[in-house]
C-alpha positions as a printed Julia matrix, in Angstrom:
382×3 Matrix{Float64}:
 -16.35   13.81  -14.73
 -12.98   12.44  -15.82
 -13.9     9.71  -18.3
 -11.4    11.22  -20.75
  -8.64   10.17  -18.34
  -8.91    6.65  -19.74
  -7.29    7.94  -22.91
  -4.35    9.26  -20.88
  -3.83    5.88  -19.25
  -1.61    6.06  -16.23
  -0.16    9.51  -16.96
   0.89   11.19  -13.73
  -1.11   14.4   -13.08
   0.37   16.87  -10.66
  -3.06   17.94   -9.44
  -3.74   14.53   -7.91
  -2.42   13.89   -4.42
  -2.75   10.19   -5.18
  -2.34    9.34   -8.89
  -3.86    6.19  -10.3
  -0.44    4.89  -11.32
   2.66    7.04  -11.75
   4.89    5.7   -14.51
   7.53    8.26  -13.59
   7.76    7.01  -10.01
   7.75    3.37  -11.1
  10.69    3.98  -13.44
  12.57    5.89  -10.76
  12.18    2.94   -8.38
  14.34    0.81  -10.71
  17.24    3.26  -10.82
  20.17    3.23  -11.3
  19.99   -0.26  -12.82
  17.37    0.78  -15.37
  19.45    3.6   -16.86
  22.6     1.5   -16.79
  20.85   -1.3   -18.66
  19.44    1.08  -21.27
  22.89    2.57  -21.8
  24.41   -0.87  -22.26
  21.73   -1.82  -24.79
  22.23    1.46  -26.66
  26.0     1.13  -26.74
  25.88   -2.46  -27.99
  25.0    -1.25  -31.47
  22.48   -4.09  -31.88
  18.85   -2.98  -31.56
  16.65   -5.8   -32.87
  16.65   -9.59  -32.48
  19.82   -9.67  -30.42
  21.15  -10.92  -27.12
  18.75   -8.89  -24.96
  15.77  -10.54  -26.65
  17.33  -13.97  -26.22
  17.92  -13.42  -22.52
  14.47  -12.01  -21.8
  12.66  -14.66  -23.85
  14.53  -17.42  -22.03
  13.92  -15.94  -18.58
  10.26  -15.11  -19.17
   9.53  -18.57  -20.58
  11.14  -20.09  -17.49
   9.16  -17.75  -15.27
   5.85  -18.69  -16.91
   6.7   -22.39  -16.99
   6.71  -22.76  -20.78
   9.28  -23.98  -23.26
   9.19  -20.92  -25.48
   8.63  -17.17  -25.42
   8.72  -15.04  -28.56
   8.97  -11.27  -28.16
   6.72   -9.24  -30.47
   5.7    -5.63  -30.93
   2.66   -5.48  -28.65
  -0.01   -7.54  -26.95
  -2.6    -7.33  -29.71
  -0.06   -8.55  -32.27
   0.77  -11.43  -29.93
  -2.82  -12.7   -30.12
  -3.16  -12.11  -33.88
   0.12  -13.88  -34.62
  -0.97  -16.97  -32.68
  -4.11  -17.32  -34.8
  -2.26  -16.55  -38.04
   0.36  -19.16  -37.13
  -2.34  -21.75  -36.52
  -3.77  -20.94  -39.93
  -0.33  -21.46  -41.49
  -0.22  -24.84  -39.73
  -3.62  -25.77  -41.17
  -5.21  -26.0   -37.73
  -7.51  -23.02  -38.35
  -8.66  -20.99  -41.31
 -10.1   -17.57  -42.03
 -13.71  -17.32  -40.91
 -13.37  -19.77  -38.03
 -14.89  -18.75  -34.69
 -13.14  -17.87  -31.44
 -15.11  -17.62  -28.19
 -14.08  -14.47  -26.31
 -15.29  -12.78  -23.11
 -17.73  -10.01  -24.0
 -16.38   -7.59  -21.39
 -12.71   -7.55  -22.31
 -10.59   -4.7   -23.6
 -11.4    -4.24  -27.28
  -7.79   -5.13  -28.2
  -8.56   -8.79  -27.47
 -11.36   -8.8   -30.02
  -9.46   -6.78  -32.63
  -6.65   -9.31  -32.31
  -9.07  -12.03  -33.43
 -10.55   -9.94  -36.24
  -7.11   -8.98  -37.59
  -6.46  -12.7   -38.06
  -9.62  -12.87  -40.21
 -11.45  -14.91  -37.62
 -14.82  -14.28  -36.01
 -15.19  -13.41  -32.31
 -18.13  -14.98  -30.52
 -19.05  -13.05  -27.38
 -19.53  -14.92  -24.1
 -20.91  -13.29  -20.99
 -18.79  -13.18  -17.81
 -19.84  -13.88  -14.25
 -20.55  -10.96  -11.93
 -18.52  -12.71   -9.22
 -15.25  -12.65  -11.21
 -15.84  -10.47  -14.29
 -14.08  -13.28  -16.2
 -15.62  -15.45  -18.89
 -18.3   -17.78  -17.5
 -17.31  -21.41  -18.25
 -20.94  -22.52  -17.87
 -21.92  -20.35  -20.85
 -19.19  -21.49  -23.25
 -20.55  -24.8   -24.54
 -23.81  -23.26  -25.74
 -21.77  -21.05  -28.08
 -19.71  -23.83  -29.68
 -20.5   -24.58  -33.33
 -18.87  -26.56  -36.12
 -16.83  -23.41  -36.92
 -15.47  -22.94  -33.39
 -11.74  -23.5   -33.19
 -10.61  -21.81  -29.99
 -11.53  -20.33  -26.62
  -9.76  -17.11  -25.66
 -10.06  -16.51  -21.9
  -8.84  -13.15  -20.56
  -7.39  -12.92  -17.05
  -9.12   -9.59  -16.51
  -7.9    -7.15  -13.85
  -5.1    -9.59  -12.93
  -7.58  -12.25  -11.77
  -7.25  -15.71  -13.34
 -10.07  -17.12  -15.39
 -11.34  -20.57  -14.36
  -8.73  -22.38  -16.45
  -9.45  -25.88  -15.17
 -13.02  -25.82  -16.48
 -12.06  -24.0   -19.67
  -9.31  -26.49  -20.54
 -11.7   -29.37  -19.83
 -14.31  -27.93  -22.19
 -11.67  -27.33  -24.86
 -10.41  -30.92  -24.66
 -13.96  -32.25  -24.88
 -14.62  -30.31  -28.09
 -11.05  -30.47  -29.49
 -10.52  -26.71  -29.31
  -7.39  -24.66  -28.77
  -7.08  -22.46  -25.67
  -5.35  -19.12  -26.21
  -4.84  -17.07  -23.05
  -4.9   -13.28  -23.01
  -2.5   -12.52  -20.15
  -2.12   -8.79  -20.81
  -3.26   -7.88  -17.28
  -2.0   -10.87  -15.32
   1.8   -11.21  -15.43
   2.77  -13.62  -12.67
  -0.74  -14.64  -11.68
  -1.29  -18.3   -10.84
  -4.27  -20.63  -10.89
  -4.01  -23.64   -8.55
  -0.25  -23.17   -8.44
   0.29  -22.9   -12.21
   1.15  -19.58  -13.83
  -1.0   -17.96  -16.48
   0.55  -18.26  -19.9
   1.16  -21.98  -19.37
  -2.42  -23.27  -19.09
  -3.42  -22.97  -22.73
  -1.88  -24.01  -26.04
  -0.43  -20.52  -26.3
  -0.77  -17.13  -24.64
  -0.38  -13.49  -25.55
   1.19  -10.93  -23.19
   1.31   -7.16  -23.4
   4.25   -5.26  -21.95
   2.61   -1.84  -22.27
   4.24    0.54  -19.74
   1.39    0.39  -17.21
   1.27   -3.42  -16.99
   2.57   -5.29  -13.95
   5.57   -6.09  -16.14
   5.85   -3.02  -18.33
   8.39   -1.79  -20.84
   9.18    1.87  -21.61
   7.11    1.65  -24.77
   5.08   -0.95  -26.6
   6.0    -4.61  -26.38
   4.43   -8.02  -26.31
   5.17  -11.72  -26.13
   3.84  -15.17  -26.97
   4.4   -18.12  -24.65
   3.83  -21.74  -25.65
   5.15  -25.28  -25.34
   4.61  -25.87  -29.07
   7.95  -25.59  -30.88
   6.39  -25.32  -34.35
   3.98  -22.62  -33.23
   6.77  -20.61  -31.59
   8.86  -20.84  -34.76
   5.99  -19.7   -36.98
   5.13  -16.78  -34.69
   8.75  -15.63  -34.88
   8.81  -16.0   -38.68
   5.46  -14.29  -39.22
   6.46  -11.38  -36.96
   9.52  -10.83  -39.15
   7.78  -10.27  -42.51
   7.24  -14.03  -42.84
  11.0   -14.53  -43.15
  13.0   -17.37  -41.62
  16.22  -16.31  -43.38
  17.36  -12.91  -44.61
  15.5   -11.96  -47.8
  13.71  -15.31  -47.9
   9.95  -15.01  -47.24
   7.79  -18.1   -46.89
   4.68  -16.31  -45.63
   2.97  -12.94  -45.9
   3.96  -11.79  -42.43
   3.97   -8.53  -40.52
   6.58   -6.39  -38.79
   6.18   -6.94  -35.05
   9.37   -7.31  -33.05
  10.34   -6.53  -29.47
  13.33   -4.2   -29.66
  16.52   -4.75  -27.68
  16.06   -1.78  -25.36
  12.59   -2.89  -24.28
  13.8    -6.46  -23.79
  16.62   -5.17  -21.58
  14.18   -3.06  -19.54
  11.85   -6.03  -19.1
  14.72   -8.21  -17.87
  15.45   -5.67  -15.14
  11.8    -5.45  -14.11
  11.17   -9.21  -14.25
  13.5    -9.72  -11.28
  11.15   -7.67   -9.09
   7.84   -8.82  -10.53
   6.95  -11.28   -7.75
   7.71   -8.83   -4.95
   5.81   -6.04   -6.72
   2.83   -8.35   -7.2
   2.96   -9.28   -3.52
   2.81   -5.59   -2.61
  -0.21   -5.2    -4.89
  -1.89   -8.01   -2.97
  -1.15   -6.23    0.3
  -2.75   -3.05   -1.06
  -5.78   -5.02   -2.25
  -6.06   -6.82    1.11
  -6.22   -3.48    2.9
  -8.86   -2.22    0.44
 -10.91   -5.35    1.16
 -10.52   -4.84    4.91
 -11.24   -1.14    4.92
 -13.91   -0.41    2.3
 -17.32   -0.76    3.89
 -19.61    1.56    1.94
 -22.96   -0.16    1.19
 -23.08    1.73   -2.13
 -19.86    0.01   -3.27
 -19.58   -3.58   -4.46
 -16.26   -5.49   -4.41
 -15.49   -8.73   -6.24
 -15.21  -11.63   -3.78
 -11.72  -13.16   -3.5
 -11.15  -16.55   -5.15
  -9.9   -19.65   -3.36
  -7.99  -21.09   -6.32
  -6.12  -18.22   -7.94
  -3.43  -15.82   -6.96
  -4.61  -12.45   -8.19
  -1.9    -9.94   -9.14
  -4.33   -6.99   -9.01
  -3.3    -5.18  -12.16
  -6.54   -3.33  -11.5
  -8.57   -3.05   -8.31
 -12.14   -2.61   -9.54
 -15.08   -1.42   -7.5
 -18.66   -1.21   -8.74
 -21.53    1.18   -8.17
 -24.52    2.45  -10.19
 -23.37    5.92   -9.04
 -19.99    5.66  -10.78
 -19.81    9.18  -12.23
 -20.73   10.77   -8.92
 -18.25    8.57   -7.07
 -15.49    9.41   -9.53
 -16.19   13.13   -9.13
 -16.18   12.72   -5.34
 -12.78   11.0    -5.4
 -11.37   13.6    -7.77
 -12.37   16.34   -5.32
 -10.49   14.36   -2.65
  -7.36   14.4    -4.85
  -7.62   10.74   -5.87
  -7.29    9.75   -9.52
  -9.41    6.86  -10.77
  -9.91    5.27  -14.19
 -12.7     3.29  -15.85
 -11.93   -0.13  -17.34
 -13.81    0.23  -19.64
 -16.5     2.9   -20.22
 -17.96    1.32  -23.39
 -18.55   -2.4   -23.88
 -16.84   -3.75  -27.04
 -20.11   -4.68  -28.77
 -21.3    -1.08  -28.25
 -18.25    0.42  -29.98
 -18.77    1.93  -33.42
 -15.88   -0.17  -34.72
 -17.83   -3.34  -33.85
 -21.27   -2.1   -34.87
 -22.15   -5.45  -36.47
 -22.41   -6.84  -32.92
 -24.49   -3.96  -31.5
 -27.72   -5.97  -31.43
 -26.29   -8.59  -29.06
 -28.02   -8.89  -25.69
 -25.23   -8.91  -23.1
 -26.75   -7.49  -19.89
 -24.01   -8.69  -17.5
 -21.28   -7.21  -19.69
 -23.13   -3.92  -19.96
 -23.66   -3.74  -16.2
 -19.92   -4.21  -15.61
 -19.0    -1.52  -18.11
 -21.65    0.8   -16.65
 -20.57    0.41  -12.99
 -16.81   -0.34  -12.89
 -14.35    2.16  -11.4
 -10.64    1.43  -10.82
  -8.98    2.61   -7.61
  -5.28    3.56   -7.43
  -3.18    0.41   -7.55
   0.6     0.38   -7.43
   3.37   -1.38   -5.51
   4.55    2.11   -4.54
   1.36    3.18   -2.76
   2.11    4.11    0.84
  -0.01    3.09    3.82
  -1.08    6.71    4.12
  -2.18    6.77    0.46
  -4.21    3.59    0.92
  -5.98    4.9     4.02
  -6.86    8.15    2.25
  -8.43    6.21   -0.59
 -10.4     3.99    1.79
 -11.59    6.97    3.8
 -12.71    8.86    0.68
 -14.58    5.82   -0.7
 -16.32    5.23    2.62
 -17.36    8.91    2.86
 -19.23    8.75   -0.47
 -22.97    9.2    -0.1
């Protein structure tokens, strides 16, 4: 059993014929422009809050369809900074509640807790693995201030319904877009549906840096300004600090790398869709469940999940066939020791997803031969 592989996320292993996702090969596919860009950024002598950040923030905001993008240190900081900024604006305060999907990566929930706010867990649907809009209103209280949908696996949450609910109850919508760079819902990109959105640029993301990185997108000028100030020790001018901020900045090298990769994001996402389409066509094992495609969203397939009660046996079977898989995620957030105060929650759909999910290799560099080998191995599982 290779559950420990989740802690070595996306590291290329020579003993796999087909790795889950080879960061080395992805980086090589951007050469020589990638190395040239890194060299230019290094030789500029300016490594933080410079021209590379300005260029990437402008281009990524335009790409997402928002007025502003603020580069920060990582995706979890992006979410925390949004909530802290809203507190500085007087829109929220410590102790307020944020409705979150129960089956997300724990970073989403920690981002809320780090802002001294309380996550309220909402079950997903089995059809999408995204937050179930029909379950949200029952969780709204006088302390609720925001809904935080996650576009899990690269699949858009049902933003139309979520935004409608938020307007009805005068709540903010904060999108977690860490797994969905470039995804659209009814023709509109993620990161532009809510009041603000947090992105991660972790190396394995569809748009990944060569280290940690994150960003906040929004159309709210005041919010964007406060996020930038709070991420820079709460300082809007050198040695002048208006807030107790943090240190969370996207460095110039990572911004330069992201600018190079952004130019190919749409074509890489299209290739991911082609891989996913072939998986949908070819996988026909009655022991394996696939999520049905949606009619309204354009999935970017950061992850291609399959589901089976025999997950550990299936993972071992695929390993023997030379195919690396990962689990997203083996332990539900409310079952983590770090969140033990939520352990008594009854979340059967969430627990089923975390018990049965297995992620197949997914990369724009997968060859047709690789894809057929994966399909054949999955279909041979008994």
